[in-house]
Amino acid sequence: MKIAVIGSTMMDIVSYTDTMPQAGETRRVSGFHIASGGKGANQAIAAAKLGADVVMMTAVGDDMFGEQSLKNFRKNHIDTSLVKTAEGTSNGIATIIVEASGQNRILINPGANEKLCPADIEAAGEALAECGLFVLQLEVPLETVYAAIRFAKAHGIKVLLNPAPASRELSLEMACQCDFFVPNETELSILVDKPVDTVEQVREAAKSLVERGLTNVIVTMGSRGSLLVTAEETQLVPSLKVDAVDSTGAGDAFIGCFVDTYARTGDVLGSMQRASKYAALSVTRKGTQDSYADTEEFAAFLDA
């Protein structure tokens, strides 16, 4: 099954610090690096590193970061035929601060990502129709996300929507057309305006979405694991206990591994279990895409 990831591309500018600075405070960082990122690109890279057949549909800037993003896709064997270069526009940028606990804070300048439009979906129709699964996020315009969902439903293509960053403007009617809805617990809380302090509260919040028409809600909860909620069942998949170094991009690692496994097996729970282990491995390494293991590295981790 070919996977189309339709979404964002960023360049991550990452600083590491022992403690997050307070308002007005200047702190010296303990580490710094620049790397390719963006939720769409992250999920595409994770899936491709595990062997998935991925085509990336995104918009990059006509600057050095856009060129670097294209090279990164090709290096990871991703089909770039649907990548658009937005003239006169900078590439998307994410400024990330990671503290010693592994927690992070992120600021985003969308840049070229705002140039990915519904007309691009229509123009790529022949290529997109060859795919069996669309993977979407919310770092590109909502109308583009909706156009992709409509196209998928018209062509019998399954859709996974990662509602990140969370937006109350997201149409529930459109979300209900997706086969998988995959927020983290914070995004879930924002979308349904309910507390998610316990796993039971997460379940109740996710159940409220199922009652409103969503089919498969998968909530990623970091060290608490992931939770599948459908009309028929609730399944908790525990996370592996690891020494976390950097949690940036762990949710994208989960989704990338999930879609790779699901595309090959069609097994939802088994895909979640494998994805949970892949995400756990990613948080033991610094960086986002740099932390994603390839097939051999992941196999070694599972065998250890």
mmCIF file of C-alpha atoms in Angstrom:
data_model
loop_
_atom_site.group_PDB
_atom_site.id
_atom_site.type_symbol
_atom_site.label_atom_id
_atom_site.label_comp_id
_atom_site.label_asym_id
_atom_site.label_seq_id
_atom_site.Cartn_x
_atom_site.Cartn_y
_atom_site.Cartn_z
ATOM 1 C CA MET A 1 0.000 0.000 0.000
ATOM 2 C CA LYS A 2 1.504 3.328 -1.060
ATOM 3 C CA ILE A 3 1.238 6.061 1.583
ATOM 4 C CA ALA A 4 0.731 9.744 0.765
ATOM 5 C CA VAL A 5 1.785 12.104 3.535
ATOM 6 C CA ILE A 6 0.123 15.441 2.827
ATOM 7 C CA GLY A 7 1.387 18.057 5.220
ATOM 8 C CA SER A 8 4.103 20.241 6.594
ATOM 9 C CA THR A 9 7.840 20.573 6.168
ATOM 10 C CA MET A 10 9.906 22.559 8.658
ATOM 11 C CA MET A 11 13.496 23.189 9.549
ATOM 12 C CA ASP A 12 13.994 22.618 13.279
ATOM 13 C CA ILE A 13 16.280 25.001 15.159
ATOM 14 C CA VAL A 14 16.844 23.199 18.465
ATOM 15 C CA SER A 15 18.426 24.393 21.713
ATOM 16 C CA TYR A 16 19.001 22.216 24.801
ATOM 17 C CA THR A 17 18.920 23.657 28.320
ATOM 18 C CA ASP A 18 18.955 22.313 31.874
ATOM 19 C CA THR A 19 15.950 24.446 32.856
ATOM 20 C CA MET A 20 13.470 26.387 30.743
ATOM 21 C CA PRO A 21 14.186 30.149 31.007
ATOM 22 C CA GLN A 22 11.740 32.350 32.885
ATOM 23 C CA ALA A 23 10.233 35.486 31.340
ATOM 24 C CA GLY A 24 13.013 38.007 30.737
ATOM 25 C CA GLU A 25 15.764 35.509 31.592
ATOM 26 C CA THR A 26 18.731 34.655 29.354
ATOM 27 C CA ARG A 27 20.289 31.213 29.750
ATOM 28 C CA ARG A 28 23.276 29.537 28.119
ATOM 29 C CA VAL A 29 22.315 26.371 26.201
ATOM 30 C CA SER A 30 24.026 23.031 26.671
ATOM 31 C CA GLY A 31 23.617 22.007 23.016
ATOM 32 C CA PHE A 32 22.304 23.231 19.658
ATOM 33 C CA HIS A 33 21.566 21.843 16.220
ATOM 34 C CA ILE A 34 19.568 22.463 13.043
ATOM 35 C CA ALA A 35 17.702 19.566 11.451
ATOM 36 C CA SER A 36 14.817 18.772 9.095
ATOM 37 C CA GLY A 37 11.404 18.625 10.756
ATOM 38 C CA GLY A 38 7.709 19.419 10.441
ATOM 39 C CA LYS A 39 4.972 16.996 11.447
ATOM 40 C CA GLY A 40 4.255 15.840 7.899
ATOM 41 C CA ALA A 41 7.915 15.399 7.021
ATOM 42 C CA ASN A 42 8.637 13.674 10.345
ATOM 43 C CA GLN A 43 5.888 11.121 9.820
ATOM 44 C CA ALA A 44 6.970 10.517 6.237
ATOM 45 C CA ILE A 45 10.626 10.023 7.231
ATOM 46 C CA ALA A 46 9.748 7.633 10.071
ATOM 47 C CA ALA A 47 7.584 5.497 7.780
ATOM 48 C CA ALA A 48 10.161 5.538 4.972
ATOM 49 C CA LYS A 49 13.014 4.560 7.314
ATOM 50 C CA LEU A 50 11.004 1.469 8.180
ATOM 51 C CA GLY A 51 10.571 0.579 4.515
ATOM 52 C CA ALA A 52 7.208 2.118 3.628
ATOM 53 C CA ASP A 53 6.500 3.323 0.081
ATOM 54 C CA VAL A 54 5.914 7.046 0.725
ATOM 55 C CA VAL A 55 5.092 10.008 -1.501
ATOM 56 C CA MET A 56 5.362 13.413 0.189
ATOM 57 C CA MET A 57 3.020 16.237 -0.761
ATOM 58 C CA THR A 58 4.178 19.501 0.766
ATOM 59 C CA ALA A 59 5.409 23.019 0.021
ATOM 60 C CA VAL A 60 8.988 24.076 0.718
ATOM 61 C CA GLY A 61 10.613 27.514 0.550
ATOM 62 C CA ASP A 62 12.813 28.712 -2.281
ATOM 63 C CA ASP A 63 15.665 29.199 0.191
ATOM 64 C CA MET A 64 18.526 27.079 1.505
ATOM 65 C CA PHE A 65 16.238 25.363 4.013
ATOM 66 C CA GLY A 66 13.836 24.380 1.235
ATOM 67 C CA GLU A 67 16.698 22.884 -0.781
ATOM 68 C CA GLN A 68 17.911 21.033 2.297
ATOM 69 C CA SER A 69 14.402 19.656 2.914
ATOM 70 C CA LEU A 70 14.197 18.278 -0.635
ATOM 71 C CA LYS A 71 17.606 16.628 -0.314
ATOM 72 C CA ASN A 72 16.522 15.092 2.968
ATOM 73 C CA PHE A 73 13.409 13.514 1.413
ATOM 74 C CA ARG A 74 15.418 12.048 -1.447
ATOM 75 C CA LYS A 75 18.123 10.747 0.890
ATOM 76 C CA ASN A 76 15.406 8.821 2.718
ATOM 77 C CA HIS A 77 13.956 7.374 -0.520
ATOM 78 C CA ILE A 78 10.737 9.399 -0.446
ATOM 79 C CA ASP A 79 8.974 10.256 -3.705
ATOM 80 C CA THR A 80 9.225 14.062 -4.085
ATOM 81 C CA SER A 81 7.239 14.398 -7.309
ATOM 82 C CA LEU A 82 4.436 16.174 -5.411
ATOM 83 C CA VAL A 83 6.676 18.605 -3.490
ATOM 84 C CA LYS A 84 5.952 22.234 -4.404
ATOM 85 C CA THR A 85 8.547 25.012 -4.147
ATOM 86 C CA ALA A 86 6.813 28.252 -3.131
ATOM 87 C CA GLU A 87 8.554 31.135 -4.888
ATOM 88 C CA GLY A 88 9.430 34.169 -2.796
ATOM 89 C CA THR A 89 8.575 32.341 0.424
ATOM 90 C CA SER A 90 10.795 31.065 3.211
ATOM 91 C CA ASN A 91 10.716 27.475 4.344
ATOM 92 C CA GLY A 92 8.735 26.662 7.478
ATOM 93 C CA ILE A 93 10.768 27.046 10.686
ATOM 94 C CA ALA A 94 10.278 25.488 14.138
ATOM 95 C CA THR A 95 12.189 26.921 17.091
ATOM 96 C CA ILE A 96 12.463 24.215 19.753
ATOM 97 C CA ILE A 97 13.741 24.393 23.336
ATOM 98 C CA VAL A 98 14.365 21.058 25.071
ATOM 99 C CA GLU A 99 14.991 20.863 28.810
ATOM 100 C CA ALA A 100 16.908 18.175 30.712
ATOM 101 C CA SER A 101 13.757 16.148 31.480
ATOM 102 C CA GLY A 102 13.195 15.682 27.732
ATOM 103 C CA GLN A 103 10.153 17.977 27.670
ATOM 104 C CA ASN A 104 10.036 20.618 24.958
ATOM 105 C CA ARG A 105 8.490 23.948 23.915
ATOM 106 C CA ILE A 106 7.996 24.746 20.219
ATOM 107 C CA LEU A 107 7.334 27.964 18.231
ATOM 108 C CA ILE A 108 6.364 27.658 14.559
ATOM 109 C CA ASN A 109 6.687 29.988 11.572
ATOM 110 C CA PRO A 110 4.666 28.151 8.882
ATOM 111 C CA GLY A 111 6.295 29.855 5.889
ATOM 112 C CA ALA A 112 5.788 27.866 2.674
ATOM 113 C CA ASN A 113 3.421 25.430 4.382
ATOM 114 C CA GLU A 114 0.660 28.027 4.036
ATOM 115 C CA LYS A 115 1.090 27.824 0.250
ATOM 116 C CA LEU A 116 -0.105 24.213 0.001
ATOM 117 C CA CYS A 117 -3.648 24.705 -1.298
ATOM 118 C CA PRO A 118 -6.706 22.648 -2.344
ATOM 119 C CA ALA A 119 -5.855 23.181 -6.022
ATOM 120 C CA ASP A 120 -2.638 21.221 -5.435
ATOM 121 C CA ILE A 121 -4.713 18.203 -4.349
ATOM 122 C CA GLU A 122 -6.770 18.401 -7.534
ATOM 123 C CA ALA A 123 -3.695 18.844 -9.724
ATOM 124 C CA ALA A 124 -2.052 15.744 -8.216
ATOM 125 C CA GLY A 125 -5.180 13.628 -8.525
ATOM 126 C CA GLU A 126 -3.734 10.937 -10.800
ATOM 127 C CA ALA A 127 -0.757 10.282 -8.523
ATOM 128 C CA LEU A 128 -2.772 10.477 -5.298
ATOM 129 C CA ALA A 129 -5.361 8.004 -6.592
ATOM 130 C CA GLU A 130 -2.633 5.340 -6.637
ATOM 131 C CA CYS A 131 -2.239 5.551 -2.854
ATOM 132 C CA GLY A 132 -4.039 3.406 -0.299
ATOM 133 C CA LEU A 133 -3.587 5.662 2.741
ATOM 134 C CA PHE A 134 -3.423 9.424 3.325
ATOM 135 C CA VAL A 135 -1.666 10.811 6.412
ATOM 136 C CA LEU A 136 -2.707 14.360 7.351
ATOM 137 C CA GLN A 137 -1.914 16.942 10.058
ATOM 138 C CA LEU A 138 -2.943 20.557 10.735
ATOM 139 C CA GLU A 139 0.243 22.492 9.946
ATOM 140 C CA VAL A 140 -1.109 23.333 6.467
ATOM 141 C CA PRO A 141 -4.346 25.245 5.712
ATOM 142 C CA LEU A 142 -7.516 23.509 6.911
ATOM 143 C CA GLU A 143 -9.129 23.802 3.485
ATOM 144 C CA THR A 144 -6.241 21.783 2.031
ATOM 145 C CA VAL A 145 -6.754 19.121 4.695
ATOM 146 C CA TYR A 146 -10.476 19.031 3.875
ATOM 147 C CA ALA A 147 -9.747 18.762 0.138
ATOM 148 C CA ALA A 148 -7.493 15.776 0.818
ATOM 149 C CA ILE A 149 -10.174 14.084 2.939
ATOM 150 C CA ARG A 150 -12.820 14.622 0.252
ATOM 151 C CA PHE A 151 -10.504 13.257 -2.428
ATOM 152 C CA ALA A 152 -9.688 10.196 -0.315
ATOM 153 C CA LYS A 153 -13.336 9.411 0.379
ATOM 154 C CA ALA A 154 -14.212 9.793 -3.314
ATOM 155 C CA HIS A 155 -11.470 7.314 -4.260
ATOM 156 C CA GLY A 156 -11.840 4.755 -1.456
ATOM 157 C CA ILE A 157 -8.559 5.747 0.210
ATOM 158 C CA LYS A 158 -8.143 5.375 3.978
ATOM 159 C CA VAL A 159 -7.252 8.506 5.982
ATOM 160 C CA LEU A 160 -5.348 9.076 9.204
ATOM 161 C CA LEU A 161 -5.707 12.577 10.647
ATOM 162 C CA ASN A 162 -3.295 13.798 13.312
ATOM 163 C CA PRO A 163 -5.044 16.961 14.647
ATOM 164 C CA ALA A 164 -1.812 18.752 15.499
ATOM 165 C CA PRO A 165 -1.475 21.485 16.370
ATOM 166 C CA ALA A 166 -4.963 21.241 17.866
ATOM 167 C CA SER A 167 -7.503 23.655 16.390
ATOM 168 C CA ARG A 168 -11.057 24.200 17.619
ATOM 169 C CA GLU A 169 -11.802 25.334 14.063
ATOM 170 C CA LEU A 170 -11.422 21.743 12.851
ATOM 171 C CA SER A 171 -14.716 20.528 11.383
ATOM 172 C CA LEU A 172 -15.945 17.471 13.251
ATOM 173 C CA GLU A 173 -17.972 16.532 10.174
ATOM 174 C CA MET A 174 -14.752 16.340 8.148
ATOM 175 C CA ALA A 175 -12.861 14.539 10.926
ATOM 176 C CA CYS A 176 -15.584 11.895 11.063
ATOM 177 C CA GLN A 177 -14.802 10.955 7.472
ATOM 178 C CA CYS A 178 -11.314 9.846 8.539
ATOM 179 C CA ASP A 179 -10.587 6.228 9.417
ATOM 180 C CA PHE A 180 -8.129 7.106 12.189
ATOM 181 C CA PHE A 181 -8.045 10.189 14.415
ATOM 182 C CA VAL A 182 -4.762 10.355 16.344
ATOM 183 C CA PRO A 183 -4.312 13.219 18.852
ATOM 184 C CA ASN A 184 -2.047 13.280 21.881
ATOM 185 C CA GLU A 185 -3.731 13.806 25.259
ATOM 186 C CA THR A 186 -3.137 17.583 25.252
ATOM 187 C CA GLU A 187 -4.641 17.974 21.776
ATOM 188 C CA LEU A 188 -7.584 15.789 22.804
ATOM 189 C CA SER A 189 -8.235 17.998 25.842
ATOM 190 C CA ILE A 190 -8.215 21.149 23.694
ATOM 191 C CA LEU A 191 -10.554 19.641 21.095
ATOM 192 C CA VAL A 192 -13.188 18.343 23.529
ATOM 193 C CA ASP A 193 -12.598 20.744 26.456
ATOM 194 C CA LYS A 194 -12.304 17.922 28.973
ATOM 195 C CA PRO A 195 -9.588 17.040 31.526
ATOM 196 C CA VAL A 196 -7.117 14.258 30.652
ATOM 197 C CA ASP A 197 -5.198 13.903 33.910
ATOM 198 C CA THR A 198 -5.876 10.160 34.181
ATOM 199 C CA VAL A 199 -6.159 7.357 31.636
ATOM 200 C CA GLU A 200 -9.833 7.045 32.536
ATOM 201 C CA GLN A 201 -10.363 10.732 31.747
ATOM 202 C CA VAL A 202 -8.559 10.253 28.421
ATOM 203 C CA ARG A 203 -10.870 7.338 27.666
ATOM 204 C CA GLU A 204 -13.965 9.398 28.482
ATOM 205 C CA ALA A 205 -12.745 12.307 26.348
ATOM 206 C CA ALA A 206 -12.003 10.014 23.403
ATOM 207 C CA LYS A 207 -15.327 8.229 23.879
ATOM 208 C CA SER A 208 -17.118 11.563 23.511
ATOM 209 C CA LEU A 209 -15.594 11.874 20.030
ATOM 210 C CA VAL A 210 -16.623 8.334 19.088
ATOM 211 C CA GLU A 211 -20.163 9.120 20.217
ATOM 212 C CA ARG A 212 -20.103 12.093 17.835
ATOM 213 C CA GLY A 213 -19.186 9.882 14.862
ATOM 214 C CA LEU A 214 -15.443 9.195 14.830
ATOM 215 C CA THR A 215 -14.514 5.582 14.105
ATOM 216 C CA ASN A 216 -11.068 4.869 15.554
ATOM 217 C CA VAL A 217 -9.615 7.341 18.055
ATOM 218 C CA ILE A 218 -6.011 6.599 19.020
ATOM 219 C CA VAL A 219 -4.648 8.824 21.777
ATOM 220 C CA THR A 220 -0.884 8.956 22.309
ATOM 221 C CA MET A 221 -0.069 9.614 25.977
ATOM 222 C CA GLY A 222 3.725 9.594 26.179
ATOM 223 C CA SER A 223 4.964 7.492 29.092
ATOM 224 C CA ARG A 224 1.382 6.348 29.777
ATOM 225 C CA GLY A 225 1.233 4.555 26.432
ATOM 226 C CA SER A 226 -1.492 4.845 23.791
ATOM 227 C CA LEU A 227 -5.223 4.240 23.928
ATOM 228 C CA LEU A 228 -7.520 2.905 21.192
ATOM 229 C CA VAL A 229 -11.172 3.859 21.606
ATOM 230 C CA THR A 230 -13.915 2.661 19.253
ATOM 231 C CA ALA A 231 -17.655 2.117 19.659
ATOM 232 C CA GLU A 232 -16.963 -1.538 20.489
ATOM 233 C CA GLU A 233 -13.793 -1.486 22.605
ATOM 234 C CA THR A 234 -11.114 0.331 24.531
ATOM 235 C CA GLN A 235 -7.541 -0.994 24.405
ATOM 236 C CA LEU A 236 -4.579 0.391 26.333
ATOM 237 C CA VAL A 237 -1.123 -0.219 24.857
ATOM 238 C CA PRO A 238 1.542 0.377 27.539
ATOM 239 C CA SER A 239 4.717 2.238 26.669
ATOM 240 C CA LEU A 240 8.199 0.836 27.152
ATOM 241 C CA LYS A 241 10.056 2.287 30.115
ATOM 242 C CA VAL A 242 13.179 4.027 28.814
ATOM 243 C CA ASP A 243 15.485 6.836 29.884
ATOM 244 C CA ALA A 244 14.074 9.783 27.927
ATOM 245 C CA VAL A 245 16.533 12.275 26.478
ATOM 246 C CA ASP A 246 14.343 14.238 24.044
ATOM 247 C CA SER A 247 10.618 13.735 23.461
ATOM 248 C CA THR A 248 10.511 15.996 20.377
ATOM 249 C CA GLY A 249 8.853 14.182 17.501
ATOM 250 C CA ALA A 250 7.896 11.077 19.494
ATOM 251 C CA GLY A 251 4.258 11.368 18.419
ATOM 252 C CA ASP A 252 5.345 11.620 14.789
ATOM 253 C CA ALA A 253 7.553 8.550 15.254
ATOM 254 C CA PHE A 254 4.495 6.689 16.571
ATOM 255 C CA ILE A 255 2.371 7.699 13.582
ATOM 256 C CA GLY A 256 5.104 6.924 11.045
ATOM 257 C CA CYS A 257 5.588 3.432 12.442
ATOM 258 C CA PHE A 258 1.833 2.905 12.836
ATOM 259 C CA VAL A 259 1.072 3.674 9.180
ATOM 260 C CA ASP A 260 4.036 1.614 7.959
ATOM 261 C CA THR A 261 2.850 -1.409 9.948
ATOM 262 C CA TYR A 262 -0.842 -0.923 9.208
ATOM 263 C CA ALA A 263 -0.174 -0.559 5.467
ATOM 264 C CA ARG A 264 1.472 -3.989 5.511
ATOM 265 C CA THR A 265 -0.736 -5.853 8.008
ATOM 266 C CA GLY A 266 -4.101 -4.120 8.410
ATOM 267 C CA ASP A 267 -3.797 -4.894 12.154
ATOM 268 C CA VAL A 268 -4.684 -1.785 14.184
ATOM 269 C CA LEU A 269 -3.746 -3.022 17.672
ATOM 270 C CA GLY A 270 -0.565 -4.723 16.442
ATOM 271 C CA SER A 271 0.411 -1.526 14.634
ATOM 272 C CA MET A 272 -0.088 0.464 17.843
ATOM 273 C CA GLN A 273 2.048 -1.963 19.832
ATOM 274 C CA ARG A 274 4.906 -1.748 17.353
ATOM 275 C CA ALA A 275 4.556 2.034 17.072
ATOM 276 C CA SER A 276 4.733 2.424 20.850
ATOM 277 C CA LYS A 277 8.086 0.648 20.896
ATOM 278 C CA TYR A 278 9.384 2.718 17.987
ATOM 279 C CA ALA A 279 8.393 5.960 19.724
ATOM 280 C CA ALA A 280 10.066 4.766 22.937
ATOM 281 C CA LEU A 281 13.315 4.222 21.069
ATOM 282 C CA SER A 282 13.089 7.711 19.537
ATOM 283 C CA VAL A 283 12.996 9.486 22.920
ATOM 284 C CA THR A 284 16.285 7.881 23.948
ATOM 285 C CA ARG A 285 18.030 9.930 21.233
ATOM 286 C CA LYS A 286 18.386 13.658 20.639
ATOM 287 C CA GLY A 287 16.635 15.327 17.734
ATOM 288 C CA THR A 288 13.516 14.575 15.771
ATOM 289 C CA GLN A 289 14.155 12.786 12.480
ATOM 290 C CA ASP A 290 17.700 12.110 13.678
ATOM 291 C CA SER A 291 16.201 10.006 16.468
ATOM 292 C CA TYR A 292 14.204 7.739 14.142
ATOM 293 C CA ALA A 293 15.624 4.263 13.701
ATOM 294 C CA ASP A 294 15.829 2.429 10.399
ATOM 295 C CA THR A 295 14.664 -1.163 10.011
ATOM 296 C CA GLU A 296 17.905 -2.748 11.227
ATOM 297 C CA GLU A 297 18.283 -0.439 14.228
ATOM 298 C CA PHE A 298 14.671 -1.023 15.270
ATOM 299 C CA ALA A 299 15.015 -4.782 14.921
ATOM 300 C CA ALA A 300 18.106 -4.703 17.130
ATOM 301 C CA PHE A 301 16.220 -2.660 19.735
ATOM 302 C CA LEU A 302 13.341 -5.152 19.742
ATOM 303 C CA ASP A 303 15.754 -8.080 20.121
ATOM 304 C CA ALA A 304 17.706 -6.499 22.988
#
